[in-house]
mmCIF file of C-alpha atoms in Angstrom:
data_model
loop_
_atom_site.group_PDB
_atom_site.id
_atom_site.type_symbol
_atom_site.label_atom_id
_atom_site.label_comp_id
_atom_site.label_asym_id
_atom_site.label_seq_id
_atom_site.Cartn_x
_atom_site.Cartn_y
_atom_site.Cartn_z
ATOM 1 C CA UNK A 1 8.062 -34.416 -40.462
ATOM 2 C CA UNK A 2 10.940 -36.059 -42.647
ATOM 3 C CA UNK A 3 14.285 -35.594 -40.784
ATOM 4 C CA UNK A 4 17.256 -36.725 -41.662
ATOM 5 C CA UNK A 5 18.573 -37.275 -38.071
ATOM 6 C CA UNK A 6 18.392 -41.027 -37.106
ATOM 7 C CA UNK A 7 15.855 -42.290 -34.618
ATOM 8 C CA UNK A 8 16.159 -44.538 -31.889
ATOM 9 C CA UNK A 9 13.535 -46.708 -30.369
ATOM 10 C CA UNK A 10 14.129 -47.470 -26.498
ATOM 11 C CA UNK A 11 11.665 -48.919 -23.909
ATOM 12 C CA UNK A 12 11.897 -47.608 -20.432
ATOM 13 C CA UNK A 13 11.095 -48.096 -17.177
ATOM 14 C CA UNK A 14 8.157 -46.697 -15.209
ATOM 15 C CA UNK A 15 10.672 -44.558 -12.602
ATOM 16 C CA UNK A 16 12.974 -43.433 -15.984
ATOM 17 C CA UNK A 17 10.189 -42.460 -17.769
ATOM 18 C CA UNK A 18 8.212 -40.426 -15.554
ATOM 19 C CA UNK A 19 11.975 -38.371 -14.580
ATOM 20 C CA UNK A 20 12.074 -37.864 -18.551
ATOM 21 C CA UNK A 21 8.432 -36.550 -18.675
ATOM 22 C CA UNK A 22 9.513 -34.227 -15.291
ATOM 23 C CA UNK A 23 12.092 -33.249 -16.924
ATOM 24 C CA UNK A 24 10.440 -32.353 -20.387
ATOM 25 C CA UNK A 25 7.794 -30.097 -18.210
ATOM 26 C CA UNK A 26 10.062 -28.607 -15.847
ATOM 27 C CA UNK A 27 12.416 -27.314 -19.169
ATOM 28 C CA UNK A 28 9.059 -27.089 -20.821
ATOM 29 C CA UNK A 29 10.206 -28.648 -23.671
ATOM 30 C CA UNK A 30 7.545 -30.460 -26.793
ATOM 31 C CA UNK A 31 8.084 -33.340 -26.722
ATOM 32 C CA UNK A 32 9.852 -36.759 -24.809
ATOM 33 C CA UNK A 33 12.031 -37.341 -27.712
ATOM 34 C CA UNK A 34 13.382 -33.419 -27.207
ATOM 35 C CA UNK A 35 13.791 -34.011 -23.432
ATOM 36 C CA UNK A 36 16.236 -37.376 -24.709
ATOM 37 C CA UNK A 37 18.105 -35.511 -27.510
ATOM 38 C CA UNK A 38 19.170 -32.197 -24.551
ATOM 39 C CA UNK A 39 19.683 -34.989 -21.745
ATOM 40 C CA UNK A 40 21.718 -36.910 -23.576
ATOM 41 C CA UNK A 41 23.952 -33.725 -25.528
ATOM 42 C CA UNK A 42 24.572 -32.409 -21.935
ATOM 43 C CA UNK A 43 26.197 -36.155 -21.068
ATOM 44 C CA UNK A 44 28.461 -35.914 -23.721
ATOM 45 C CA UNK A 45 29.646 -32.761 -23.860
ATOM 46 C CA UNK A 46 28.569 -31.515 -26.833
ATOM 47 C CA UNK A 47 26.931 -28.091 -28.488
ATOM 48 C CA UNK A 48 23.718 -26.866 -26.675
ATOM 49 C CA UNK A 49 20.685 -28.064 -28.457
ATOM 50 C CA UNK A 50 19.030 -24.396 -28.369
ATOM 51 C CA UNK A 51 20.537 -21.560 -28.783
ATOM 52 C CA UNK A 52 20.261 -20.212 -25.424
ATOM 53 C CA UNK A 53 19.475 -22.114 -22.056
ATOM 54 C CA UNK A 54 17.336 -19.524 -21.160
ATOM 55 C CA UNK A 55 15.175 -20.422 -23.792
ATOM 56 C CA UNK A 56 14.211 -23.515 -22.682
ATOM 57 C CA UNK A 57 14.036 -22.986 -19.019
ATOM 58 C CA UNK A 58 12.292 -19.685 -19.373
ATOM 59 C CA UNK A 59 9.865 -19.847 -22.534
ATOM 60 C CA UNK A 60 8.895 -16.005 -23.795
ATOM 61 C CA UNK A 61 6.185 -14.955 -22.217
ATOM 62 C CA UNK A 62 3.183 -13.121 -24.811
ATOM 63 C CA UNK A 63 2.366 -9.793 -24.181
ATOM 64 C CA UNK A 64 -1.016 -10.483 -22.883
ATOM 65 C CA UNK A 65 0.649 -12.800 -19.740
ATOM 66 C CA UNK A 66 2.843 -9.721 -19.378
ATOM 67 C CA UNK A 67 -0.062 -7.526 -18.727
ATOM 68 C CA UNK A 68 -1.670 -10.227 -15.919
ATOM 69 C CA UNK A 69 1.733 -10.733 -14.125
ATOM 70 C CA UNK A 70 2.119 -6.617 -14.302
ATOM 71 C CA UNK A 71 -1.544 -5.799 -12.800
ATOM 72 C CA UNK A 72 -0.747 -8.684 -9.976
ATOM 73 C CA UNK A 73 2.394 -7.212 -9.039
ATOM 74 C CA UNK A 74 0.912 -3.696 -9.050
ATOM 75 C CA UNK A 75 -2.270 -5.028 -7.074
ATOM 76 C CA UNK A 76 0.032 -6.630 -4.730
ATOM 77 C CA UNK A 77 1.890 -3.445 -4.124
ATOM 78 C CA UNK A 78 -0.469 -0.594 -3.812
ATOM 79 C CA UNK A 79 -2.540 -3.345 -1.214
ATOM 80 C CA UNK A 80 1.345 -3.216 0.851
ATOM 81 C CA UNK A 81 1.136 0.779 0.766
ATOM 82 C CA UNK A 82 -2.302 0.936 2.151
ATOM 83 C CA UNK A 83 -1.362 -1.471 4.918
ATOM 84 C CA UNK A 84 1.481 0.298 5.579
ATOM 85 C CA UNK A 85 -0.334 2.995 5.767
ATOM 86 C CA UNK A 86 -2.888 1.931 8.401
ATOM 87 C CA UNK A 87 -0.104 0.877 10.214
ATOM 88 C CA UNK A 88 1.218 3.830 10.536
ATOM 89 C CA UNK A 89 -1.829 5.757 11.889
ATOM 90 C CA UNK A 90 -2.714 3.077 14.541
ATOM 91 C CA UNK A 91 1.372 3.589 15.923
ATOM 92 C CA UNK A 92 0.375 7.678 15.293
ATOM 93 C CA UNK A 93 -3.383 7.333 17.651
ATOM 94 C CA UNK A 94 -0.935 4.843 20.258
ATOM 95 C CA UNK A 95 1.049 7.510 20.590
ATOM 96 C CA UNK A 96 -0.883 10.111 21.027
ATOM 97 C CA UNK A 97 -3.252 8.418 22.943
ATOM 98 C CA UNK A 98 0.488 7.608 26.009
ATOM 99 C CA UNK A 99 1.045 11.294 25.050
ATOM 100 C CA UNK A 100 -2.374 12.561 26.098
ATOM 101 C CA UNK A 101 -2.161 10.138 30.006
ATOM 102 C CA UNK A 102 1.371 11.036 30.533
ATOM 103 C CA UNK A 103 -0.010 14.564 30.216
ATOM 104 C CA UNK A 104 -2.249 14.104 32.609
ATOM 105 C CA UNK A 105 -0.127 12.185 34.560
ATOM 106 C CA UNK A 106 1.914 15.055 34.894
ATOM 107 C CA UNK A 107 2.496 17.264 38.090
ATOM 108 C CA UNK A 108 1.727 20.193 36.248
ATOM 109 C CA UNK A 109 -1.147 19.788 34.820
ATOM 110 C CA UNK A 110 -3.051 18.695 38.138
ATOM 111 C CA UNK A 111 -1.694 21.789 39.236
ATOM 112 C CA UNK A 112 -3.367 23.757 36.686
ATOM 113 C CA UNK A 113 -6.371 21.538 36.673
ATOM 114 C CA UNK A 114 -7.232 22.685 40.649
ATOM 115 C CA UNK A 115 -8.593 25.549 39.381
ATOM 116 C CA UNK A 116 -12.400 25.922 38.230
ATOM 117 C CA UNK A 117 -13.474 23.177 35.172
ATOM 118 C CA UNK A 118 -14.542 26.015 33.223
ATOM 119 C CA UNK A 119 -10.760 27.845 33.524
ATOM 120 C CA UNK A 120 -9.042 24.074 33.002
ATOM 121 C CA UNK A 121 -11.495 23.358 29.398
ATOM 122 C CA UNK A 122 -10.280 26.924 28.472
ATOM 123 C CA UNK A 123 -7.018 26.650 28.879
ATOM 124 C CA UNK A 124 -6.742 22.746 27.136
ATOM 125 C CA UNK A 125 -8.927 24.487 24.242
ATOM 126 C CA UNK A 126 -6.371 27.159 24.103
ATOM 127 C CA UNK A 127 -3.306 25.175 23.603
ATOM 128 C CA UNK A 128 -5.478 22.974 21.403
ATOM 129 C CA UNK A 129 -6.420 25.800 19.002
ATOM 130 C CA UNK A 130 -2.179 26.824 19.152
ATOM 131 C CA UNK A 131 -1.484 23.451 17.627
ATOM 132 C CA UNK A 132 -3.367 23.489 15.006
ATOM 133 C CA UNK A 133 -2.328 26.473 13.763
ATOM 134 C CA UNK A 134 0.857 25.459 13.617
ATOM 135 C CA UNK A 135 -0.696 23.071 11.344
ATOM 136 C CA UNK A 136 -0.674 19.567 10.974
ATOM 137 C CA UNK A 137 1.038 16.502 8.656
ATOM 138 C CA UNK A 138 -0.732 14.669 6.184
ATOM 139 C CA UNK A 139 -0.602 11.317 9.095
ATOM 140 C CA UNK A 140 -1.951 13.945 11.668
ATOM 141 C CA UNK A 141 -4.634 15.283 9.334
ATOM 142 C CA UNK A 142 -5.239 11.822 8.097
ATOM 143 C CA UNK A 143 -5.810 10.216 11.327
ATOM 144 C CA UNK A 144 -7.911 13.799 12.782
ATOM 145 C CA UNK A 145 -10.541 13.247 9.660
ATOM 146 C CA UNK A 146 -10.343 9.016 9.962
ATOM 147 C CA UNK A 147 -9.698 8.836 6.386
ATOM 148 C CA UNK A 148 -6.689 7.350 4.599
ATOM 149 C CA UNK A 149 -3.636 9.184 3.736
ATOM 150 C CA UNK A 150 -3.800 8.235 -0.013
ATOM 151 C CA UNK A 151 -7.557 9.912 0.067
ATOM 152 C CA UNK A 152 -6.238 12.721 2.092
ATOM 153 C CA UNK A 153 -3.335 13.438 -1.296
ATOM 154 C CA UNK A 154 -5.513 12.704 -3.559
ATOM 155 C CA UNK A 155 -8.221 15.049 -2.315
ATOM 156 C CA UNK A 156 -6.118 18.511 -1.269
ATOM 157 C CA UNK A 157 -5.788 19.162 -5.269
ATOM 158 C CA UNK A 158 -9.622 19.584 -5.814
ATOM 159 C CA UNK A 159 -11.561 22.827 -5.176
ATOM 160 C CA UNK A 160 -13.945 21.484 -3.426
ATOM 161 C CA UNK A 161 -11.489 20.294 -0.325
ATOM 162 C CA UNK A 162 -12.047 22.723 2.020
ATOM 163 C CA UNK A 163 -15.659 22.120 2.438
ATOM 164 C CA UNK A 164 -14.955 18.503 2.267
ATOM 165 C CA UNK A 165 -12.383 18.697 5.266
ATOM 166 C CA UNK A 166 -14.330 21.069 6.939
ATOM 167 C CA UNK A 167 -17.268 18.077 6.558
ATOM 168 C CA UNK A 168 -15.236 15.248 7.504
ATOM 169 C CA UNK A 169 -13.470 17.360 10.773
ATOM 170 C CA UNK A 170 -15.072 16.943 14.044
ATOM 171 C CA UNK A 171 -14.600 20.227 14.665
ATOM 172 C CA UNK A 172 -16.170 21.482 11.752
ATOM 173 C CA UNK A 173 -12.598 22.911 10.679
ATOM 174 C CA UNK A 174 -11.750 23.255 7.286
ATOM 175 C CA UNK A 175 -8.551 23.132 6.422
ATOM 176 C CA UNK A 176 -5.953 23.669 3.585
ATOM 177 C CA UNK A 177 -2.617 22.682 2.492
ATOM 178 C CA UNK A 178 0.406 24.759 2.060
ATOM 179 C CA UNK A 179 3.464 25.047 0.360
ATOM 180 C CA UNK A 180 5.450 23.823 3.246
ATOM 181 C CA UNK A 181 3.703 20.206 2.965
ATOM 182 C CA UNK A 182 1.842 20.920 5.912
ATOM 183 C CA UNK A 183 -2.409 20.804 6.576
ATOM 184 C CA UNK A 184 -3.678 24.722 8.386
ATOM 185 C CA UNK A 185 -6.905 25.548 9.500
ATOM 186 C CA UNK A 186 -8.812 28.340 8.042
ATOM 187 C CA UNK A 187 -11.890 28.931 9.937
ATOM 188 C CA UNK A 188 -10.784 28.061 13.946
ATOM 189 C CA UNK A 189 -12.195 31.579 14.854
ATOM 190 C CA UNK A 190 -15.598 30.465 13.569
ATOM 191 C CA UNK A 191 -15.548 26.585 14.655
ATOM 192 C CA UNK A 192 -18.769 27.162 17.200
ATOM 193 C CA UNK A 193 -20.919 29.025 13.986
ATOM 194 C CA UNK A 194 -23.595 26.909 12.208
ATOM 195 C CA UNK A 195 -22.343 23.782 9.825
ATOM 196 C CA UNK A 196 -22.178 23.912 6.243
ATOM 197 C CA UNK A 197 -24.501 21.499 4.238
ATOM 198 C CA UNK A 198 -23.744 19.069 2.094
ATOM 199 C CA UNK A 199 -26.286 16.698 0.722
ATOM 200 C CA UNK A 200 -25.311 12.699 1.185
ATOM 201 C CA UNK A 201 -23.287 10.890 3.859
ATOM 202 C CA UNK A 202 -19.775 11.053 4.817
ATOM 203 C CA UNK A 203 -17.133 10.087 2.787
ATOM 204 C CA UNK A 204 -17.039 6.114 2.461
ATOM 205 C CA UNK A 205 -13.169 6.494 1.612
ATOM 206 C CA UNK A 206 -11.742 5.825 5.196
#
């Protein structure tokens, strides 16, 4: 390509040449001559060889490259959220186990279970049903159903949520999502009745 600029021919030592190549690649320049021009321009304090430094150090990305970067960032964030949910479920399970163990060692608990085994079981079941009637948070219900919190949130708006939650529940209890942002049981009085029939295995999204 013809140009009115004067030309200069130089013979460089290998280390200097390697530094020049590195400078060119780092700043995403088109050629070694362009790299020499930028270096000399900066050394002599002249006007920038380009309209902005940003165009030298950060080349413009194509639309496809931007989409790829956004997709990668989305996948990373999605995985991070899933990992946090799993950690939260694990911590909740650990806290619940500790609380149950503490109650088991409580004097009042020991005193109460001096009764007959059937009476102790009846009292325990009554307390459990009372707790369930007050509703569960999303985290607590996800732990009970052994599913991810994101799966529970996605399912709750579907018409099949009650039958799905009942199938997932260890005590065959159907659940519904209430306006106060809690999940409430629907069939506590019929827990011992026949379970519903659903073709297929339990939801794999756990």
